[in-house]
mmCIF file of N, CA and C in Angstrom:
data_model
loop_
_atom_site.group_PDB
_atom_site.id
_atom_site.type_symbol
_atom_site.label_atom_id
_atom_site.label_comp_id
_atom_site.label_asym_id
_atom_site.label_seq_id
_atom_site.Cartn_x
_atom_site.Cartn_y
_atom_site.Cartn_z
ATOM 1 N N GLN E 18 -24.722 7.436 6.090
ATOM 2 C CA GLN E 18 -23.832 6.514 6.788
ATOM 3 C C GLN E 18 -22.420 6.648 6.221
ATOM 4 N N VAL E 19 -21.450 6.740 7.100
ATOM 5 C CA VAL E 19 -20.053 6.840 6.699
ATOM 6 C C VAL E 19 -19.323 5.608 7.207
ATOM 7 N N GLN E 20 -18.654 4.908 6.304
ATOM 8 C CA GLN E 20 -17.831 3.752 6.698
ATOM 9 C C GLN E 20 -16.392 4.194 6.890
ATOM 10 N N LEU E 21 -15.787 3.690 7.944
ATOM 11 C CA LEU E 21 -14.400 4.009 8.273
ATOM 12 C C LEU E 21 -13.623 2.710 8.426
ATOM 13 N N VAL E 22 -12.504 2.609 7.740
ATOM 14 C CA VAL E 22 -11.700 1.395 7.799
ATOM 15 C C VAL E 22 -10.258 1.759 8.136
ATOM 16 N N GLU E 23 -9.788 1.252 9.267
ATOM 17 C CA GLU E 23 -8.429 1.536 9.710
ATOM 18 C C GLU E 23 -7.442 0.490 9.208
ATOM 19 N N SER E 24 -6.191 0.899 9.119
ATOM 20 C CA SER E 24 -5.109 -0.017 8.766
ATOM 21 C C SER E 24 -3.812 0.538 9.325
ATOM 22 N N GLY E 25 -2.784 -0.293 9.332
ATOM 23 C CA GLY E 25 -1.463 0.166 9.735
ATOM 24 C C GLY E 25 -1.016 -0.232 11.115
ATOM 25 N N GLY E 26 -1.874 -0.903 11.863
ATOM 26 C CA GLY E 26 -1.478 -1.338 13.186
ATOM 27 C C GLY E 26 -0.458 -2.468 13.114
ATOM 28 N N GLY E 27 0.099 -2.808 14.268
ATOM 29 C CA GLY E 27 1.074 -3.888 14.309
ATOM 30 C C GLY E 27 1.827 -3.882 15.614
ATOM 31 N N SER E 28 2.926 -4.618 15.625
ATOM 32 C CA SER E 28 3.767 -4.724 16.812
ATOM 33 C C SER E 28 5.084 -4.001 16.569
ATOM 34 N N VAL E 29 5.525 -3.264 17.574
ATOM 35 C CA VAL E 29 6.753 -2.489 17.453
ATOM 36 C C VAL E 29 7.408 -2.402 18.815
ATOM 37 N N GLN E 30 8.714 -2.227 18.818
ATOM 38 C CA GLN E 30 9.417 -2.057 20.083
ATOM 39 C C GLN E 30 9.313 -0.618 20.558
ATOM 40 N N ALA E 31 9.475 -0.446 21.850
ATOM 41 C CA ALA E 31 9.437 0.898 22.437
ATOM 42 C C ALA E 31 10.448 1.795 21.739
ATOM 43 N N GLY E 32 10.021 3.013 21.470
ATOM 44 C CA GLY E 32 10.856 3.957 20.746
ATOM 45 C C GLY E 32 10.627 3.951 19.249
ATOM 46 N N GLY E 33 9.887 2.955 18.774
ATOM 47 C CA GLY E 33 9.624 2.833 17.346
ATOM 48 C C GLY E 33 8.471 3.702 16.889
ATOM 49 N N SER E 34 8.138 3.552 15.603
ATOM 50 C CA SER E 34 7.087 4.372 14.997
ATOM 51 C C SER E 34 6.112 3.504 14.210
ATOM 52 N N LEU E 35 4.906 3.992 14.080
ATOM 53 C CA LEU E 35 3.883 3.387 13.227
ATOM 54 C C LEU E 35 3.046 4.508 12.640
ATOM 55 N N ARG E 36 2.478 4.265 11.471
ATOM 56 C CA ARG E 36 1.524 5.209 10.904
ATOM 57 C C ARG E 36 0.220 4.483 10.636
ATOM 58 N N LEU E 37 -0.826 4.953 11.265
ATOM 59 C CA LEU E 37 -2.161 4.414 11.056
ATOM 60 C C LEU E 37 -2.873 5.216 9.972
ATOM 61 N N SER E 38 -3.710 4.515 9.229
ATOM 62 C CA SER E 38 -4.540 5.157 8.204
ATOM 63 C C SER E 38 -5.992 4.806 8.439
ATOM 64 N N CYS E 39 -6.856 5.694 8.008
ATOM 65 C CA CYS E 39 -8.298 5.469 8.126
ATOM 66 C C CYS E 39 -8.944 5.980 6.848
ATOM 67 N N ALA E 40 -9.514 5.067 6.087
ATOM 68 C CA ALA E 40 -10.184 5.436 4.841
ATOM 69 C C ALA E 40 -11.667 5.660 5.098
ATOM 70 N N ALA E 41 -12.155 6.830 4.704
ATOM 71 C CA ALA E 41 -13.562 7.171 4.898
ATOM 72 C C ALA E 41 -14.321 7.035 3.586
ATOM 73 N N SER E 42 -15.555 6.593 3.661
ATOM 74 C CA SER E 42 -16.353 6.393 2.451
ATOM 75 C C SER E 42 -16.891 7.706 1.891
ATOM 76 N N SER E 43 -16.945 8.752 2.735
ATOM 77 C CA SER E 43 -17.385 10.048 2.262
ATOM 78 C C SER E 43 -16.790 11.134 3.145
ATOM 79 N N TYR E 44 -16.940 12.363 2.701
ATOM 80 C CA TYR E 44 -16.336 13.488 3.400
ATOM 81 C C TYR E 44 -17.035 13.768 4.730
ATOM 82 N N THR E 45 -16.250 14.130 5.749
ATOM 83 C CA THR E 45 -16.814 14.550 7.034
ATOM 84 C C THR E 45 -16.063 15.787 7.514
ATOM 85 N N ALA E 46 -16.678 16.544 8.427
ATOM 86 C CA ALA E 46 -16.122 17.832 8.846
ATOM 87 C C ALA E 46 -15.130 17.719 9.980
ATOM 88 N N CYS E 47 -15.225 16.667 10.761
ATOM 89 C CA CYS E 47 -14.347 16.504 11.916
ATOM 90 C C CYS E 47 -13.999 15.030 12.052
ATOM 91 N N MET E 48 -12.726 14.747 12.237
ATOM 92 C CA MET E 48 -12.293 13.356 12.386
ATOM 93 C C MET E 48 -11.325 13.247 13.557
ATOM 94 N N GLY E 49 -11.256 12.068 14.118
ATOM 95 C CA GLY E 49 -10.376 11.884 15.257
ATOM 96 C C GLY E 49 -9.952 10.440 15.431
ATOM 97 N N TRP E 50 -9.035 10.263 16.363
ATOM 98 C CA TRP E 50 -8.556 8.927 16.729
ATOM 99 C C TRP E 50 -8.842 8.664 18.206
ATOM 100 N N PHE E 51 -9.258 7.426 18.473
ATOM 101 C CA PHE E 51 -9.475 6.959 19.828
ATOM 102 C C PHE E 51 -8.597 5.744 20.070
ATOM 103 N N ARG E 52 -8.423 5.381 21.322
ATOM 104 C CA ARG E 52 -7.768 4.126 21.647
ATOM 105 C C ARG E 52 -8.373 3.555 22.920
ATOM 106 N N GLN E 53 -8.296 2.234 23.017
ATOM 107 C CA GLN E 53 -8.783 1.554 24.206
ATOM 108 C C GLN E 53 -7.847 0.419 24.536
ATOM 109 N N ALA E 54 -7.253 0.512 25.718
ATOM 110 C CA ALA E 54 -6.369 -0.539 26.203
ATOM 111 C C ALA E 54 -7.186 -1.529 27.018
ATOM 112 N N PRO E 55 -6.724 -2.773 27.131
ATOM 113 C CA PRO E 55 -7.452 -3.778 27.911
ATOM 114 C C PRO E 55 -7.703 -3.306 29.339
ATOM 115 N N GLY E 56 -8.943 -3.398 29.763
ATOM 116 C CA GLY E 56 -9.296 -3.017 31.121
ATOM 117 C C GLY E 56 -9.406 -1.528 31.363
ATOM 118 N N LYS E 57 -9.275 -0.728 30.312
ATOM 119 C CA LYS E 57 -9.349 0.724 30.462
ATOM 120 C C LYS E 57 -10.476 1.289 29.602
ATOM 121 N N GLU E 58 -10.877 2.490 29.928
ATOM 122 C CA GLU E 58 -11.907 3.160 29.145
ATOM 123 C C GLU E 58 -11.329 3.674 27.833
ATOM 124 N N ARG E 59 -12.183 3.790 26.865
ATOM 125 C CA ARG E 59 -11.782 4.351 25.587
ATOM 126 C C ARG E 59 -11.476 5.833 25.762
ATOM 127 N N GLU E 60 -10.400 6.306 25.162
ATOM 128 C CA GLU E 60 -10.030 7.714 25.275
ATOM 129 C C GLU E 60 -9.761 8.307 23.896
ATOM 130 N N GLY E 61 -10.231 9.513 23.720
ATOM 131 C CA GLY E 61 -9.907 10.249 22.508
ATOM 132 C C GLY E 61 -8.497 10.782 22.631
ATOM 133 N N ILE E 62 -7.730 10.716 21.534
ATOM 134 C CA ILE E 62 -6.347 11.159 21.615
ATOM 135 C C ILE E 62 -6.012 12.272 20.630
ATOM 136 N N ALA E 63 -6.731 12.406 19.555
ATOM 137 C CA ALA E 63 -6.410 13.453 18.583
ATOM 138 C C ALA E 63 -7.613 13.734 17.708
ATOM 139 N N SER E 64 -7.682 14.957 17.201
ATOM 140 C CA SER E 64 -8.754 15.329 16.287
ATOM 141 C C SER E 64 -8.217 16.310 15.252
ATOM 142 N N ILE E 65 -8.935 16.382 14.129
ATOM 143 C CA ILE E 65 -8.573 17.350 13.096
ATOM 144 C C ILE E 65 -9.837 17.837 12.421
ATOM 145 N N SER E 66 -9.929 19.128 12.236
ATOM 146 C CA SER E 66 -11.104 19.709 11.598
ATOM 147 C C SER E 66 -10.902 19.762 10.086
ATOM 148 N N GLU E 67 -11.952 20.108 9.367
ATOM 149 C CA GLU E 67 -11.843 20.220 7.917
ATOM 150 C C GLU E 67 -10.861 21.309 7.519
ATOM 151 N N ALA E 68 -10.658 22.283 8.398
ATOM 152 C CA ALA E 68 -9.706 23.358 8.129
ATOM 153 C C ALA E 68 -8.275 22.987 8.515
ATOM 154 N N GLY E 69 -8.113 21.835 9.144
ATOM 155 C CA GLY E 69 -6.784 21.372 9.520
ATOM 156 C C GLY E 69 -6.370 21.691 10.937
ATOM 157 N N ALA E 70 -7.277 22.252 11.741
ATOM 158 C CA ALA E 70 -6.954 22.518 13.138
ATOM 159 C C ALA E 70 -6.904 21.209 13.913
ATOM 160 N N THR E 71 -5.884 21.050 14.733
ATOM 161 C CA THR E 71 -5.684 19.790 15.453
ATOM 162 C C THR E 71 -5.707 19.989 16.967
ATOM 163 N N THR E 72 -6.118 18.948 17.671
ATOM 164 C CA THR E 72 -6.034 18.924 19.129
ATOM 165 C C THR E 72 -5.516 17.554 19.538
ATOM 166 N N TYR E 73 -4.826 17.505 20.690
ATOM 167 C CA TYR E 73 -4.252 16.260 21.184
ATOM 168 C C TYR E 73 -4.434 16.149 22.695
ATOM 169 N N VAL E 74 -4.587 14.923 23.153
ATOM 170 C CA VAL E 74 -4.542 14.682 24.586
ATOM 171 C C VAL E 74 -3.089 14.816 25.028
ATOM 172 N N ASP E 75 -2.877 15.234 26.267
ATOM 173 C CA ASP E 75 -1.517 15.522 26.727
ATOM 174 C C ASP E 75 -0.565 14.336 26.579
ATOM 175 N N SER E 76 -1.064 13.126 26.766
ATOM 176 C CA SER E 76 -0.193 11.955 26.779
ATOM 177 C C SER E 76 0.451 11.667 25.428
ATOM 178 N N VAL E 77 -0.062 12.239 24.342
ATOM 179 C CA VAL E 77 0.519 11.972 23.026
ATOM 180 C C VAL E 77 1.099 13.207 22.369
ATOM 181 N N LYS E 78 0.945 14.357 22.989
ATOM 182 C CA LYS E 78 1.469 15.603 22.405
ATOM 183 C C LYS E 78 2.969 15.504 22.191
ATOM 184 N N GLY E 79 3.406 15.942 21.023
ATOM 185 C CA GLY E 79 4.825 15.907 20.705
ATOM 186 C C GLY E 79 5.293 14.575 20.160
ATOM 187 N N ARG E 80 4.482 13.539 20.254
ATOM 188 C CA ARG E 80 4.856 12.210 19.746
ATOM 189 C C ARG E 80 3.965 11.773 18.581
ATOM 190 N N PHE E 81 2.680 12.104 18.653
ATOM 191 C CA PHE E 81 1.724 11.699 17.619
ATOM 192 C C PHE E 81 1.322 12.912 16.782
ATOM 193 N N THR E 82 1.076 12.666 15.496
ATOM 194 C CA THR E 82 0.622 13.727 14.600
ATOM 195 C C THR E 82 -0.558 13.225 13.785
ATOM 196 N N ILE E 83 -1.667 13.943 13.862
ATOM 197 C CA ILE E 83 -2.844 13.615 13.067
ATOM 198 C C ILE E 83 -2.827 14.478 11.809
ATOM 199 N N SER E 84 -3.196 13.875 10.686
ATOM 200 C CA SER E 84 -3.246 14.617 9.434
ATOM 201 C C SER E 84 -4.296 13.979 8.535
ATOM 202 N N GLN E 85 -4.603 14.650 7.448
ATOM 203 C CA GLN E 85 -5.618 14.109 6.552
ATOM 204 C C GLN E 85 -5.322 14.487 5.116
ATOM 205 N N ASP E 86 -5.783 13.643 4.221
ATOM 206 C CA ASP E 86 -5.753 13.919 2.793
ATOM 207 C C ASP E 86 -7.208 14.044 2.371
ATOM 208 N N ASN E 87 -7.669 15.280 2.266
ATOM 209 C CA ASN E 87 -9.093 15.497 1.992
ATOM 210 C C ASN E 87 -9.507 14.951 0.628
ATOM 211 N N ALA E 88 -8.618 15.044 -0.327
ATOM 212 C CA ALA E 88 -8.963 14.573 -1.667
ATOM 213 C C ALA E 88 -9.190 13.065 -1.676
ATOM 214 N N LYS E 89 -8.361 12.349 -0.920
ATOM 215 C CA LYS E 89 -8.478 10.888 -0.880
ATOM 216 C C LYS E 89 -9.372 10.411 0.252
ATOM 217 N N LYS E 90 -9.806 11.360 1.119
ATOM 218 C CA LYS E 90 -10.629 11.018 2.276
ATOM 219 C C LYS E 90 -9.922 9.999 3.166
ATOM 220 N N ILE E 91 -8.669 10.257 3.462
ATOM 221 C CA ILE E 91 -7.892 9.378 4.328
ATOM 222 C C ILE E 91 -7.378 10.183 5.516
ATOM 223 N N LEU E 92 -7.538 9.611 6.674
ATOM 224 C CA LEU E 92 -7.036 10.184 7.920
ATOM 225 C C LEU E 92 -5.800 9.400 8.337
ATOM 226 N N TYR E 93 -4.799 10.096 8.873
ATOM 227 C CA TYR E 93 -3.568 9.448 9.313
ATOM 228 C C TYR E 93 -3.293 9.747 10.776
ATOM 229 N N LEU E 94 -2.535 8.861 11.392
ATOM 230 C CA LEU E 94 -1.984 9.115 12.718
ATOM 231 C C LEU E 94 -0.548 8.609 12.705
ATOM 232 N N GLN E 95 0.395 9.536 12.675
ATOM 233 C CA GLN E 95 1.801 9.191 12.756
ATOM 234 C C GLN E 95 2.181 9.113 14.219
ATOM 235 N N MET E 96 2.673 7.946 14.635
ATOM 236 C CA MET E 96 2.999 7.721 16.037
ATOM 237 C C MET E 96 4.498 7.467 16.159
ATOM 238 N N ASN E 97 5.182 8.354 16.840
ATOM 239 C CA ASN E 97 6.623 8.221 17.060
ATOM 240 C C ASN E 97 6.915 8.045 18.546
ATOM 241 N N SER E 98 8.129 7.605 18.839
ATOM 242 C CA SER E 98 8.552 7.413 20.233
ATOM 243 C C SER E 98 7.522 6.616 21.019
ATOM 244 N N LEU E 99 7.090 5.526 20.455
ATOM 245 C CA LEU E 99 6.033 4.728 21.081
ATOM 246 C C LEU E 99 6.502 4.116 22.389
ATOM 247 N N LYS E 100 5.547 4.009 23.312
ATOM 248 C CA LYS E 100 5.799 3.474 24.639
ATOM 249 C C LYS E 100 4.902 2.263 24.865
ATOM 250 N N PRO E 101 5.287 1.359 25.769
ATOM 251 C CA PRO E 101 4.414 0.210 26.055
ATOM 252 C C PRO E 101 3.000 0.636 26.465
ATOM 253 N N GLU E 102 2.870 1.762 27.128
ATOM 254 C CA GLU E 102 1.535 2.225 27.543
ATOM 255 C C GLU E 102 0.689 2.735 26.385
ATOM 256 N N ASP E 103 1.266 2.812 25.198
ATOM 257 C CA ASP E 103 0.479 3.150 24.006
ATOM 258 C C ASP E 103 -0.224 1.929 23.424
ATOM 259 N N THR E 104 0.066 0.760 23.953
ATOM 260 C CA THR E 104 -0.578 -0.465 23.471
ATOM 261 C C THR E 104 -2.087 -0.366 23.655
ATOM 262 N N ALA E 105 -2.821 -0.543 22.567
ATOM 263 C CA ALA E 105 -4.278 -0.408 22.598
ATOM 264 C C ALA E 105 -4.859 -0.730 21.232
ATOM 265 N N MET E 106 -6.183 -0.826 21.194
ATOM 266 C CA MET E 106 -6.906 -0.874 19.921
ATOM 267 C C MET E 106 -7.182 0.562 19.529
ATOM 268 N N TYR E 107 -6.725 0.946 18.343
ATOM 269 C CA TYR E 107 -6.900 2.316 17.868
ATOM 270 C C TYR E 107 -8.001 2.339 16.814
ATOM 271 N N SER E 108 -8.925 3.284 16.966
ATOM 272 C CA SER E 108 -10.005 3.411 16.000
ATOM 273 C C SER E 108 -10.166 4.879 15.596
ATOM 274 N N CYS E 109 -10.620 5.075 14.382
ATOM 275 C CA CYS E 109 -10.874 6.440 13.934
ATOM 276 C C CYS E 109 -12.371 6.731 14.045
ATOM 277 N N ALA E 110 -12.694 8.007 14.053
ATOM 278 C CA ALA E 110 -14.076 8.430 14.199
ATOM 279 C C ALA E 110 -14.309 9.672 13.348
ATOM 280 N N ALA E 111 -15.573 9.914 13.024
ATOM 281 C CA ALA E 111 -15.881 11.043 12.156
ATOM 282 C C ALA E 111 -17.279 11.577 12.453
ATOM 283 N N ASP E 112 -17.477 12.830 12.061
ATOM 284 C CA ASP E 112 -18.781 13.449 12.277
ATOM 285 C C ASP E 112 -18.979 14.540 11.235
ATOM 286 N N HIS E 113 -20.220 14.815 10.878
ATOM 287 C CA HIS E 113 -20.528 15.876 9.930
ATOM 288 C C HIS E 113 -20.535 17.248 10.605
ATOM 289 N N GLU E 114 -20.684 17.278 11.942
ATOM 290 C CA GLU E 114 -20.761 18.537 12.669
ATOM 291 C C GLU E 114 -19.361 19.132 12.802
ATOM 292 N N ARG E 115 -19.168 20.345 12.274
ATOM 293 C CA ARG E 115 -17.825 20.941 12.293
ATOM 294 C C ARG E 115 -17.524 21.696 13.587
ATOM 295 N N PHE E 116 -18.532 22.072 14.339
ATOM 296 C CA PHE E 116 -18.287 22.824 15.568
ATOM 297 C C PHE E 116 -17.890 21.879 16.691
ATOM 298 N N GLY E 117 -17.013 22.364 17.562
ATOM 299 C CA GLY E 117 -16.591 21.544 18.678
ATOM 300 C C GLY E 117 -15.754 20.352 18.264
ATOM 301 N N CYS E 118 -14.862 20.558 17.307
ATOM 302 C CA CYS E 118 -14.010 19.461 16.844
ATOM 303 C C CYS E 118 -12.785 19.387 17.737
ATOM 304 N N TRP E 119 -12.813 18.492 18.700
ATOM 305 C CA TRP E 119 -11.685 18.294 19.593
ATOM 306 C C TRP E 119 -11.595 16.826 19.955
ATOM 307 N N PHE E 120 -10.462 16.420 20.586
ATOM 308 C CA PHE E 120 -10.184 14.992 20.747
ATOM 309 C C PHE E 120 -11.182 14.298 21.672
ATOM 310 N N GLY E 121 -11.860 15.033 22.523
ATOM 311 C CA GLY E 121 -12.747 14.398 23.484
ATOM 312 C C GLY E 121 -14.212 14.369 23.087
ATOM 313 N N ARG E 122 -14.513 14.835 21.891
ATOM 314 C CA ARG E 122 -15.920 14.918 21.510
ATOM 315 C C ARG E 122 -16.530 13.555 21.231
ATOM 316 N N ILE E 123 -17.840 13.525 21.136
ATOM 317 C CA ILE E 123 -18.567 12.308 20.741
ATOM 318 C C ILE E 123 -18.802 12.380 19.237
ATOM 319 N N TYR E 124 -18.408 11.321 18.547
ATOM 320 C CA TYR E 124 -18.541 11.277 17.096
ATOM 321 C C TYR E 124 -19.719 10.398 16.684
ATOM 322 N N LEU E 125 -20.242 10.669 15.515
ATOM 323 C CA LEU E 125 -21.374 9.911 15.005
ATOM 324 C C LEU E 125 -20.929 8.553 14.451
ATOM 325 N N TYR E 126 -19.753 8.511 13.822
ATOM 326 C CA TYR E 126 -19.285 7.286 13.172
ATOM 327 C C TYR E 126 -17.938 6.858 13.758
ATOM 328 N N ARG E 127 -17.729 5.550 13.826
ATOM 329 C CA ARG E 127 -16.458 5.032 14.322
ATOM 330 C C ARG E 127 -16.106 3.747 13.600
ATOM 331 N N GLY E 128 -14.844 3.563 13.336
ATOM 332 C CA GLY E 128 -14.392 2.343 12.693
ATOM 333 C C GLY E 128 -14.196 1.219 13.691
ATOM 334 N N ARG E 129 -13.819 0.053 13.182
ATOM 335 C CA ARG E 129 -13.666 -1.124 14.046
ATOM 336 C C ARG E 129 -12.334 -1.152 14.773
ATOM 337 N N GLY E 130 -11.338 -0.511 14.225
ATOM 338 C CA GLY E 130 -10.077 -0.416 14.926
ATOM 339 C C GLY E 130 -8.963 -1.267 14.359
ATOM 340 N N THR E 131 -7.750 -0.929 14.776
ATOM 341 C CA THR E 131 -6.557 -1.685 14.414
ATOM 342 C C THR E 131 -5.668 -1.745 15.656
ATOM 343 N N GLN E 132 -5.111 -2.925 15.902
ATOM 344 C CA GLN E 132 -4.362 -3.152 17.136
ATOM 345 C C GLN E 132 -2.929 -2.633 17.020
ATOM 346 N N VAL E 133 -2.499 -1.939 18.067
ATOM 347 C CA VAL E 133 -1.112 -1.487 18.182
ATOM 348 C C VAL E 133 -0.536 -2.078 19.465
ATOM 349 N N THR E 134 0.581 -2.777 19.329
ATOM 350 C CA THR E 134 1.233 -3.395 20.484
ATOM 351 C C THR E 134 2.678 -2.906 20.541
ATOM 352 N N VAL E 135 3.051 -2.334 21.676
ATOM 353 C CA VAL E 135 4.404 -1.808 21.860
ATOM 354 C C VAL E 135 5.075 -2.609 22.967
ATOM 355 N N SER E 136 6.178 -3.236 22.632
ATOM 356 C CA SER E 136 6.888 -4.058 23.604
ATOM 357 C C SER E 136 8.096 -3.295 24.147
ATOM 358 N N SER E 137 8.437 -3.606 25.381
ATOM 359 C CA SER E 137 9.560 -2.916 26.035
ATOM 360 C C SER E 137 10.877 -3.606 25.748
#
């Protein structure tokens, strides 16, 4: 069992930035970020493999950056140029399976999430 705890959410004006963190209780081979806005389906937005390969959904490319500190077992999501449509509950996810590490995959573990609200 892997525990994931997110932090760093909050309220920001459009055009602002936030950095989310996700602390993992143990090492995993593939990690990612999801978000779910009210009334919408949950969507994967970014992933990173143990080798550092990253994938992003088109809506966040060029604005969001996923990274990790393997030694500390912390996953990050740097979010710049935030838009009101980025408002959602953001959660991190992880899996031991290293193959098929991309933003849309199904993960074995997921955290509870942290709220991000972007006002216009």
